[in-house]
Amino acid sequence: MTVSDLRPGPDAPLPKRVAVLSFHTSPLAQPGTGDAGGLNVYVLQTARRLARRGVEVEIFTRATHSSQPPVEEAGDGVLVRSIVAGPFEGLRKEDLPTQLCPFVAGVMRAEAGQAPGHYDLIHSHYWLSGQAGLVASEHWGVPLVHTAHTLAEVKNAVLTSGDTPEPESRRIGEQQIVDAAHRLVVNTTGERDELVGYYDADPADIDIVPPGADLEQYTPGTRRGTEQARRALGVAQRSEVIAFVGRIQPLKAPDVVVRALAEIVRAEPHRDVRLLVVGGPSGSGLERPRSLMELAEELGVAERVSFLAPRPPSELVDVYRAADIVAVPSYSESFGLVALEAQACGTPVVAAAVGGLPTAVANGRTGLTVDGHDPREWARVLGSLLDDDELRLEMSRHAPVHAAEFSWDSTADGLLASYAGTMASYRARRAAATAS
């Protein structure tokens, strides 16, 4: 069902307290480096919005620093519980499955210290959390809602040079979750179709709830504000600016934008065009953390590329406002929050036509989508949009209007409706089983 179809009835049960599982990355981590990204933003923002609606949310994650307190507040009604599971540092993402057992044990201990029925529902994020959620759901007698965010079958289908395939153990784990979870929540119809096609999921068990953007934080800037943002970033006012925001790893394809920049410069050497890369190495990108810098040097555009560290929303908004275009060239994206945030700031987006990006970007109206990842085609699209001031201005006007259709408040409403339906069907099945 789509979010517009998710409407709980007047007697539908709503959860009082939800346990959210985010095993492999903390919602308090800075997005853009390590394993922190859109999932972190999703978990934290939806938790805060659910709390505003009277639902207490407790987020379970793995502790990554010895100084971390076991429990932290992440807003009114939102607690983050950091469970010690394995070494605090130096544990690769590929090795995280070995720490699922201690993580599950820590989650179970936390629940055991509460009154019976403390949690009404579990919402797990990513396949590792889903595995933990299967155990907790069985022991607590509450339904499990799962959001995959990314899928092994989909990532392997678009594997790019320099990236490593997802292991078979992950695919098997995802299949187990799809078969056993009481509800699957996805971002788009395309993601629903991938679950059905690759994992034989039942469409009736899938709810479509698009993610959102923080529309209070990400807003269009004034001309003076844009000038100030450029000064703060060390960018000349007359420069043409392309921005890439995200983790530096092959899947996100930042190299495509660097190569496209080189193509633009090769055709017009005197053109004053620059690229801002905001993010840190992640995943297989950790093996060669300087590879993107080396590529820029090799292509002769190093002086035109600025590498900036990941930054909080209060500073990231300046990057979006300073850019003429934000590029999202990923090989796979379940949705693409960067595209939404940029448009909320009034910046047109050029994005790969993959995953949820064609939904996040209104092609021809708020930005452009590109088929494939040929740097020459990306150079042509980026260059033509930079050349067309009138079209960019029109897209800048439409972009915030389009982004306003997606908000975290709307996402929270969709999740609440999905939770209510899941709890109602779960209780009905249990009652029927008891009666028989």
Tab-separated table of C-alpha atoms in Angstrom:
chain	number	residue	atom	x	y	z
A	1	MET	CA	0.000	0.000	0.000
A	2	THR	CA	1.101	3.559	-0.614
A	3	VAL	CA	1.231	6.176	2.117
A	4	SER	CA	-2.015	7.699	0.833
A	5	ASP	CA	-3.736	4.359	1.454
A	6	LEU	CA	-2.397	4.045	4.996
A	7	ARG	CA	-5.171	5.364	7.170
A	8	PRO	CA	-5.670	3.714	10.574
A	9	GLY	CA	-9.283	3.254	11.620
A	10	PRO	CA	-10.633	4.951	14.758
A	11	ASP	CA	-10.214	1.751	16.762
A	12	ALA	CA	-6.828	0.782	15.326
A	13	PRO	CA	-4.196	0.218	18.024
A	14	LEU	CA	-1.332	2.710	18.070
A	15	PRO	CA	1.964	1.879	19.748
A	16	LYS	CA	2.874	3.566	23.001
A	17	ARG	CA	6.531	2.544	22.790
A	18	VAL	CA	8.562	1.336	19.799
A	19	ALA	CA	11.943	-0.387	19.857
A	20	VAL	CA	14.005	0.730	16.841
A	21	LEU	CA	17.011	-1.410	15.928
A	22	SER	CA	19.927	0.223	14.100
A	23	PHE	CA	22.733	-2.198	14.814
A	24	HIS	CA	25.460	-1.237	12.344
A	25	THR	CA	25.348	2.543	12.674
A	26	SER	CA	24.222	5.005	15.326
A	27	PRO	CA	21.631	7.670	14.517
A	28	LEU	CA	23.858	10.076	16.453
A	29	ALA	CA	26.808	9.593	14.056
A	30	GLN	CA	27.697	12.295	11.528
A	31	PRO	CA	26.289	11.305	8.103
A	32	GLY	CA	28.742	11.280	5.226
A	33	THR	CA	31.560	9.159	6.575
A	34	GLY	CA	32.093	5.601	7.787
A	35	ASP	CA	28.790	3.740	7.621
A	36	ALA	CA	26.742	6.811	8.496
A	37	GLY	CA	24.420	8.135	5.812
A	38	GLY	CA	20.787	8.450	4.889
A	39	LEU	CA	19.789	5.591	7.188
A	40	ASN	CA	21.055	7.538	10.198
A	41	VAL	CA	19.063	10.596	9.161
A	42	TYR	CA	15.955	8.479	8.575
A	43	VAL	CA	16.106	6.757	11.969
A	44	LEU	CA	16.717	9.934	13.971
A	45	GLN	CA	14.225	12.143	12.131
A	46	THR	CA	11.373	9.618	12.167
A	47	ALA	CA	12.014	8.848	15.841
A	48	ARG	CA	11.728	12.519	16.764
A	49	ARG	CA	8.548	12.958	14.715
A	50	LEU	CA	6.969	9.850	16.228
A	51	ALA	CA	7.823	11.155	19.698
A	52	ARG	CA	6.000	14.406	18.902
A	53	ARG	CA	2.923	12.260	18.282
A	54	GLY	CA	3.132	10.708	21.730
A	55	VAL	CA	5.058	7.527	20.825
A	56	GLU	CA	8.098	6.804	22.975
A	57	VAL	CA	11.004	5.572	20.853
A	58	GLU	CA	14.030	3.643	22.101
A	59	ILE	CA	16.777	3.148	19.527
A	60	PHE	CA	19.214	0.264	20.008
A	61	THR	CA	22.614	0.578	18.320
A	62	ARG	CA	26.122	-0.828	18.749
A	63	ALA	CA	28.525	1.154	20.928
A	64	THR	CA	31.582	2.349	19.000
A	65	HIS	CA	33.380	4.376	21.687
A	66	SER	CA	34.274	3.463	25.265
A	67	SER	CA	33.219	6.940	26.386
A	68	GLN	CA	29.669	6.524	25.090
A	69	PRO	CA	27.036	6.510	27.826
A	70	PRO	CA	24.809	3.434	27.678
A	71	VAL	CA	21.715	5.623	27.326
A	72	GLU	CA	21.448	9.071	25.704
A	73	GLU	CA	18.519	11.335	24.969
A	74	ALA	CA	18.137	12.280	21.311
A	75	GLY	CA	15.150	14.522	21.874
A	76	ASP	CA	12.005	14.509	23.973
A	77	GLY	CA	10.665	10.966	24.021
A	78	VAL	CA	13.665	9.475	22.157
A	79	LEU	CA	16.351	7.382	23.854
A	80	VAL	CA	19.432	5.874	22.214
A	81	ARG	CA	20.733	2.713	23.900
A	82	SER	CA	24.326	1.860	22.902
A	83	ILE	CA	24.970	-1.862	23.360
A	84	VAL	CA	28.524	-3.140	23.813
A	85	ALA	CA	29.006	-5.780	21.122
A	86	GLY	CA	32.555	-6.415	19.993
A	87	PRO	CA	35.500	-4.003	19.918
A	88	PHE	CA	34.668	-0.325	19.990
A	89	GLU	CA	36.872	0.506	17.010
A	90	GLY	CA	38.533	-1.268	14.100
A	91	LEU	CA	35.662	-3.630	13.337
A	92	ARG	CA	34.942	-3.761	9.634
A	93	LYS	CA	31.345	-3.767	8.418
A	94	GLU	CA	31.981	-7.201	6.904
A	95	ASP	CA	32.777	-8.535	10.392
A	96	LEU	CA	29.712	-7.087	12.106
A	97	PRO	CA	27.614	-10.284	11.735
A	98	THR	CA	29.988	-11.939	14.215
A	99	GLN	CA	28.737	-9.512	16.875
A	100	LEU	CA	25.023	-10.053	16.359
A	101	CYS	CA	24.763	-12.481	19.271
A	102	PRO	CA	26.193	-10.105	21.902
A	103	PHE	CA	24.088	-7.284	20.450
A	104	VAL	CA	20.901	-9.350	20.694
A	105	ALA	CA	21.870	-10.375	24.233
A	106	GLY	CA	22.266	-6.711	25.183
A	107	VAL	CA	18.885	-5.827	23.672
A	108	MET	CA	17.236	-8.678	25.558
A	109	ARG	CA	18.843	-7.613	28.844
A	110	ALA	CA	17.581	-4.069	28.409
A	111	GLU	CA	14.025	-5.309	27.830
A	112	ALA	CA	14.244	-7.765	30.735
A	113	GLY	CA	14.730	-4.856	33.124
A	114	GLN	CA	11.353	-3.390	32.139
A	115	ALA	CA	7.797	-4.358	32.976
A	116	PRO	CA	6.229	-7.015	30.726
A	117	GLY	CA	4.909	-5.600	27.459
A	118	HIS	CA	7.294	-2.646	27.565
A	119	TYR	CA	7.501	-2.455	23.746
A	120	ASP	CA	4.499	-2.683	21.454
A	121	LEU	CA	6.406	-3.075	18.207
A	122	ILE	CA	9.907	-3.419	16.741
A	123	HIS	CA	11.128	-1.499	13.684
A	124	SER	CA	14.465	-2.751	12.358
A	125	HIS	CA	16.675	-0.987	9.816
A	126	TYR	CA	19.077	-2.821	7.469
A	127	TRP	CA	19.453	-6.580	7.341
A	128	LEU	CA	21.692	-6.993	10.405
A	129	SER	CA	19.123	-5.228	12.580
A	130	GLY	CA	16.409	-7.335	10.952
A	131	GLN	CA	18.151	-10.505	12.111
A	132	ALA	CA	18.209	-9.164	15.666
A	133	GLY	CA	14.587	-8.102	15.280
A	134	LEU	CA	13.477	-11.635	14.395
A	135	VAL	CA	14.806	-12.914	17.729
A	136	ALA	CA	13.378	-10.046	19.787
A	137	SER	CA	9.978	-10.284	18.094
A	138	GLU	CA	9.717	-13.965	18.903
A	139	HIS	CA	10.715	-13.546	22.557
A	140	TRP	CA	8.698	-10.393	23.257
A	141	GLY	CA	5.565	-11.468	21.409
A	142	VAL	CA	5.344	-8.226	19.384
A	143	PRO	CA	5.302	-7.629	15.624
A	144	LEU	CA	8.391	-6.802	13.582
A	145	VAL	CA	8.365	-4.068	10.932
A	146	HIS	CA	11.477	-3.998	8.756
A	147	THR	CA	13.024	-1.443	6.400
A	148	ALA	CA	15.893	-2.779	4.291
A	149	HIS	CA	17.238	0.550	2.942
A	150	THR	CA	19.522	-1.410	0.599
A	151	LEU	CA	19.369	-4.980	-0.727
A	152	ALA	CA	22.206	-7.360	-1.589
A	153	GLU	CA	20.577	-8.556	-4.812
A	154	VAL	CA	20.071	-4.988	-6.040
A	155	LYS	CA	23.581	-3.834	-5.130
A	156	ASN	CA	25.181	-6.852	-6.794
A	157	ALA	CA	23.114	-6.290	-9.925
A	158	VAL	CA	24.715	-2.848	-10.410
A	159	LEU	CA	28.187	-3.640	-9.074
A	160	THR	CA	30.759	-1.176	-10.322
A	161	SER	CA	34.491	-1.453	-10.856
A	162	GLY	CA	36.396	-1.227	-7.589
A	163	ASP	CA	33.460	-2.323	-5.453
A	164	THR	CA	33.036	-5.710	-3.787
A	165	PRO	CA	29.926	-7.888	-4.077
A	166	GLU	CA	27.656	-8.435	-1.099
A	167	PRO	CA	28.131	-11.907	0.401
A	168	GLU	CA	25.665	-14.746	-0.004
A	169	SER	CA	25.183	-14.757	3.775
A	170	ARG	CA	23.596	-11.316	3.529
A	171	ARG	CA	21.226	-12.382	0.768
A	172	ILE	CA	20.150	-15.397	2.810
A	173	GLY	CA	19.691	-13.206	5.887
A	174	GLU	CA	17.545	-10.776	3.928
A	175	GLN	CA	15.413	-13.615	2.602
A	176	GLN	CA	14.808	-14.840	6.152
A	177	ILE	CA	13.663	-11.378	7.200
A	178	VAL	CA	11.353	-10.976	4.199
A	179	ASP	CA	9.789	-14.365	4.972
A	180	ALA	CA	9.328	-13.758	8.708
A	181	ALA	CA	8.777	-10.027	9.283
A	182	HIS	CA	5.178	-8.979	9.874
A	183	ARG	CA	5.450	-5.885	7.669
A	184	LEU	CA	7.990	-4.465	5.225
A	185	VAL	CA	8.223	-0.696	4.765
A	186	VAL	CA	9.827	0.663	1.583
A	187	ASN	CA	10.441	4.111	0.131
A	188	THR	CA	9.087	3.693	-3.394
A	189	THR	CA	7.105	1.397	-5.686
A	190	GLY	CA	10.406	0.465	-7.344
A	191	GLU	CA	11.765	-0.803	-4.035
A	192	ARG	CA	8.568	-2.774	-3.494
A	193	ASP	CA	8.977	-4.358	-6.916
A	194	GLU	CA	12.583	-5.302	-6.087
A	195	LEU	CA	11.460	-7.086	-2.924
A	196	VAL	CA	8.800	-8.946	-4.870
A	197	GLY	CA	11.057	-9.765	-7.819
A	198	TYR	CA	14.274	-10.681	-6.013
A	199	TYR	CA	12.925	-12.034	-2.702
A	200	ASP	CA	9.416	-13.233	-3.592
A	201	ALA	CA	7.853	-10.899	-1.013
A	202	ASP	CA	4.070	-10.716	-0.796
A	203	PRO	CA	2.988	-7.249	-2.048
A	204	ALA	CA	0.190	-7.279	0.550
A	205	ASP	CA	2.846	-7.254	3.291
A	206	ILE	CA	4.599	-4.153	1.950
A	207	ASP	CA	3.769	-0.533	2.805
A	208	ILE	CA	5.226	2.348	0.777
A	209	VAL	CA	6.189	5.307	2.968
A	210	PRO	CA	8.484	7.860	1.285
A	211	PRO	CA	11.147	9.514	3.446
A	212	GLY	CA	11.398	13.268	3.781
A	213	ALA	CA	13.609	16.264	4.346
A	214	ASP	CA	13.885	18.614	7.295
A	215	LEU	CA	11.922	21.444	5.713
A	216	GLU	CA	12.620	23.704	8.681
A	217	GLN	CA	16.394	23.347	8.258
A	218	TYR	CA	16.687	23.120	4.481
A	219	THR	CA	15.175	26.237	2.918
A	220	PRO	CA	16.059	28.448	-0.067
A	221	GLY	CA	18.582	31.152	0.718
A	222	THR	CA	18.509	34.811	-0.240
A	223	ARG	CA	20.971	36.186	-2.763
A	224	ARG	CA	22.956	37.694	0.085
A	225	GLY	CA	22.848	34.384	1.943
A	226	THR	CA	24.190	32.559	-1.099
A	227	GLU	CA	27.030	35.063	-1.388
A	228	GLN	CA	27.876	34.552	2.288
A	229	ALA	CA	27.774	30.768	1.855
A	230	ARG	CA	30.231	30.967	-1.031
A	231	ARG	CA	32.576	33.205	0.924
A	232	ALA	CA	32.475	30.779	3.856
A	233	LEU	CA	33.359	27.905	1.512
A	234	GLY	CA	36.094	29.866	-0.265
A	235	VAL	CA	34.285	29.860	-3.613
A	236	ALA	CA	34.353	32.866	-5.954
A	237	GLN	CA	30.991	34.499	-6.574
A	238	ARG	CA	31.276	34.155	-10.343
A	239	SER	CA	32.341	30.502	-10.335
A	240	GLU	CA	29.992	27.809	-11.583
A	241	VAL	CA	29.654	25.329	-8.729
A	242	ILE	CA	28.710	21.657	-8.800
A	243	ALA	CA	28.411	19.871	-5.446
A	244	PHE	CA	28.574	16.205	-4.509
A	245	VAL	CA	27.414	15.329	-0.981
A	246	GLY	CA	27.760	11.789	0.347
A	247	ARG	CA	30.081	8.992	1.297
A	248	ILE	CA	33.114	8.530	-0.953
A	249	GLN	CA	32.720	4.971	-2.165
A	250	PRO	CA	32.260	3.342	-5.600
A	251	LEU	CA	28.503	2.814	-5.096
A	252	LYS	CA	27.956	6.589	-4.738
A	253	ALA	CA	30.034	7.204	-7.907
A	254	PRO	CA	31.732	10.505	-7.024
A	255	ASP	CA	34.374	9.606	-9.624
A	256	VAL	CA	31.731	10.077	-12.339
A	257	VAL	CA	31.374	13.746	-11.380
A	258	VAL	CA	35.152	14.268	-11.215
A	259	ARG	CA	35.531	12.712	-14.673
A	260	ALA	CA	32.621	14.796	-15.984
A	261	LEU	CA	34.304	17.925	-14.625
A	262	ALA	CA	37.475	16.974	-16.481
A	263	GLU	CA	35.458	16.569	-19.700
A	264	ILE	CA	33.923	20.042	-19.253
A	265	VAL	CA	37.325	21.604	-18.609
A	266	ARG	CA	38.904	19.759	-21.539
A	267	ALA	CA	36.291	21.231	-23.875
A	268	GLU	CA	36.474	24.721	-22.320
A	269	PRO	CA	39.801	25.170	-20.478
A	270	HIS	CA	39.040	28.753	-19.424
A	271	ARG	CA	35.623	27.989	-17.990
A	272	ASP	CA	35.464	28.841	-14.259
A	273	VAL	CA	33.744	25.699	-13.010
A	274	ARG	CA	34.408	24.069	-9.626
A	275	LEU	CA	33.381	20.934	-7.768
A	276	LEU	CA	32.701	20.670	-4.023
A	277	VAL	CA	32.978	17.130	-2.618
A	278	VAL	CA	31.481	16.893	0.868
A	279	GLY	CA	31.942	13.539	2.569
A	280	GLY	CA	34.391	10.954	3.828
A	281	PRO	CA	35.533	7.518	2.663
A	282	SER	CA	33.233	4.605	3.394
A	283	GLY	CA	32.857	0.913	2.587
A	284	SER	CA	35.311	-0.234	-0.085
A	285	GLY	CA	36.415	3.401	-0.361
A	286	LEU	CA	38.312	2.910	2.895
A	287	GLU	CA	40.839	0.734	1.072
A	288	ARG	CA	42.062	3.778	-0.877
A	289	PRO	CA	40.830	6.841	1.031
A	290	ARG	CA	42.745	9.248	-1.241
A	291	SER	CA	41.675	7.634	-4.516
A	292	LEU	CA	39.288	10.450	-5.491
A	293	MET	CA	41.938	13.100	-4.796
A	294	GLU	CA	44.435	11.090	-6.848
A	295	LEU	CA	41.913	10.851	-9.695
A	296	ALA	CA	41.415	14.624	-9.694
A	297	GLU	CA	45.205	15.112	-9.849
A	298	GLU	CA	45.547	12.538	-12.619
A	299	LEU	CA	42.858	14.281	-14.687
A	300	GLY	CA	44.373	17.714	-14.126
A	301	VAL	CA	41.434	19.210	-12.218
A	302	ALA	CA	42.737	18.997	-8.641
A	303	GLU	CA	42.829	22.797	-8.301
A	304	ARG	CA	39.140	22.909	-9.267
A	305	VAL	CA	37.993	20.338	-6.676
A	306	SER	CA	37.534	21.176	-2.994
A	307	PHE	CA	37.278	18.252	-0.581
A	308	LEU	CA	35.274	19.151	2.516
A	309	ALA	CA	34.623	17.098	5.633
A	310	PRO	CA	31.093	15.907	6.444
A	311	ARG	CA	29.136	18.542	8.304
A	312	PRO	CA	25.895	18.907	10.297
A	313	PRO	CA	22.702	20.183	8.622
A	314	SER	CA	23.229	23.712	9.942
A	315	GLU	CA	26.422	23.900	7.836
A	316	LEU	CA	25.430	21.552	5.018
A	317	VAL	CA	22.655	23.936	4.055
A	318	ASP	CA	25.338	26.447	2.991
A	319	VAL	CA	26.815	23.884	0.602
A	320	TYR	CA	23.451	23.329	-1.058
A	321	ARG	CA	22.803	27.060	-1.328
A	322	ALA	CA	26.291	27.815	-2.659
A	323	ALA	CA	25.973	25.251	-5.464
A	324	ASP	CA	24.458	25.901	-8.879
A	325	ILE	CA	23.803	22.167	-9.234
A	326	VAL	CA	23.946	19.208	-6.847
A	327	ALA	CA	24.991	15.961	-8.545
A	328	VAL	CA	23.798	12.555	-7.303
A	329	PRO	CA	25.407	9.967	-9.617
A	330	SER	CA	24.884	6.844	-7.474
A	331	TYR	CA	24.671	3.389	-9.007
A	332	SER	CA	21.965	2.518	-6.485
A	333	GLU	CA	19.812	4.641	-4.150
A	334	SER	CA	16.743	3.487	-2.249
A	335	PHE	CA	15.596	7.112	-2.369
A	336	GLY	CA	18.284	9.807	-2.229
A	337	LEU	CA	17.861	12.208	0.687
A	338	VAL	CA	20.635	14.480	-0.615
A	339	ALA	CA	18.576	15.160	-3.731
A	340	LEU	CA	15.580	16.096	-1.613
A	341	GLU	CA	17.562	18.312	0.760
A	342	ALA	CA	19.202	20.161	-2.135
A	343	GLN	CA	15.862	20.838	-3.809
A	344	ALA	CA	14.423	22.072	-0.513
A	345	CYS	CA	17.208	24.673	-0.632
A	346	GLY	CA	16.174	25.660	-4.149
A	347	THR	CA	19.102	23.984	-5.909
A	348	PRO	CA	18.493	21.930	-9.080
A	349	VAL	CA	19.696	18.328	-9.005
A	350	VAL	CA	21.240	16.171	-11.706
A	351	ALA	CA	20.787	12.554	-10.638
A	352	ALA	CA	21.243	9.067	-11.992
A	353	ALA	CA	17.963	7.505	-13.070
A	354	VAL	CA	18.211	4.672	-10.530
A	355	GLY	CA	16.255	3.497	-7.503
A	356	GLY	CA	14.186	6.207	-5.857
A	357	LEU	CA	15.957	9.139	-7.509
A	358	PRO	CA	13.382	9.489	-10.338
A	359	THR	CA	10.807	9.947	-7.558
A	360	ALA	CA	12.950	12.340	-5.546
A	361	VAL	CA	13.747	14.480	-8.614
A	362	ALA	CA	11.035	15.765	-10.956
A	363	ASN	CA	12.880	15.339	-14.247
A	364	GLY	CA	12.790	18.509	-16.341
A	365	ARG	CA	11.073	20.483	-13.601
A	366	THR	CA	13.353	20.469	-10.542
A	367	GLY	CA	16.388	18.842	-12.100
A	368	LEU	CA	17.463	16.271	-14.635
A	369	THR	CA	17.928	12.499	-14.484
A	370	VAL	CA	20.672	10.782	-16.454
A	371	ASP	CA	20.596	7.262	-17.848
A	372	GLY	CA	23.868	5.493	-17.168
A	373	HIS	CA	27.178	6.742	-15.775
A	374	ASP	CA	29.162	7.743	-18.843
A	375	PRO	CA	31.213	10.804	-17.758
A	376	ARG	CA	30.828	12.323	-21.222
A	377	GLU	CA	27.030	12.220	-20.943
A	378	TRP	CA	27.204	13.623	-17.424
A	379	ALA	CA	29.475	16.399	-18.690
A	380	ARG	CA	26.986	17.196	-21.440
A	381	VAL	CA	24.004	17.342	-19.050
A	382	LEU	CA	25.826	19.291	-16.335
A	383	GLY	CA	27.344	21.699	-18.847
A	384	SER	CA	24.067	22.346	-20.657
A	385	LEU	CA	22.285	23.091	-17.381
A	386	LEU	CA	25.081	25.426	-16.259
A	387	ASP	CA	24.735	27.208	-19.607
A	388	ASP	CA	20.980	27.667	-19.282
A	389	ASP	CA	20.487	30.321	-16.585
A	390	GLU	CA	16.778	30.643	-17.338
A	391	LEU	CA	16.109	26.910	-16.945
A	392	ARG	CA	18.135	26.719	-13.730
A	393	LEU	CA	16.223	29.664	-12.290
A	394	GLU	CA	12.916	28.029	-13.173
A	395	MET	CA	14.044	24.752	-11.589
A	396	SER	CA	15.163	26.657	-8.497
A	397	ARG	CA	11.639	28.019	-8.111
A	398	HIS	CA	9.982	24.624	-8.545
A	399	ALA	CA	12.465	22.609	-6.456
A	400	PRO	CA	11.306	23.699	-2.956
A	401	VAL	CA	7.675	23.180	-3.961
A	402	HIS	CA	8.457	19.617	-5.034
A	403	ALA	CA	10.516	18.955	-1.891
A	404	ALA	CA	7.623	20.192	0.255
A	405	GLU	CA	5.664	17.131	-0.871
A	406	PHE	CA	8.113	15.056	1.183
A	407	SER	CA	8.484	15.818	4.869
A	408	TRP	CA	9.487	13.798	7.917
A	409	ASP	CA	6.107	14.606	9.460
A	410	SER	CA	4.417	12.906	6.513
A	411	THR	CA	6.803	9.963	6.870
A	412	ALA	CA	5.965	9.637	10.563
A	413	ASP	CA	2.233	9.670	9.785
A	414	GLY	CA	2.744	6.907	7.229
A	415	LEU	CA	4.771	4.839	9.689
A	416	LEU	CA	2.146	5.234	12.407
A	417	ALA	CA	-0.536	4.027	10.038
A	418	SER	CA	1.646	1.076	9.011
A	419	TYR	CA	2.328	0.250	12.669
A	420	ALA	CA	-1.386	0.356	13.483
A	421	GLY	CA	-2.249	-1.993	10.656
A	422	THR	CA	0.581	-4.345	11.591
A	423	MET	CA	-0.420	-4.464	15.253
A	424	ALA	CA	-4.074	-5.085	14.400
A	425	SER	CA	-3.325	-7.988	12.051
A	426	TYR	CA	-0.721	-9.419	14.453
A	427	ARG	CA	-3.204	-9.442	17.361
A	428	ALA	CA	-5.910	-10.913	15.171
A	429	ARG	CA	-3.641	-13.801	14.109
A	430	ARG	CA	-2.610	-14.468	17.693
A	431	ALA	CA	-6.212	-14.446	18.856
A	432	ALA	CA	-7.175	-16.861	16.088
A	433	ALA	CA	-4.267	-19.165	16.953
A	434	THR	CA	-5.264	-19.153	20.632
A	435	ALA	CA	-8.893	-19.884	19.810
A	436	SER	CA	-7.985	-22.861	17.657
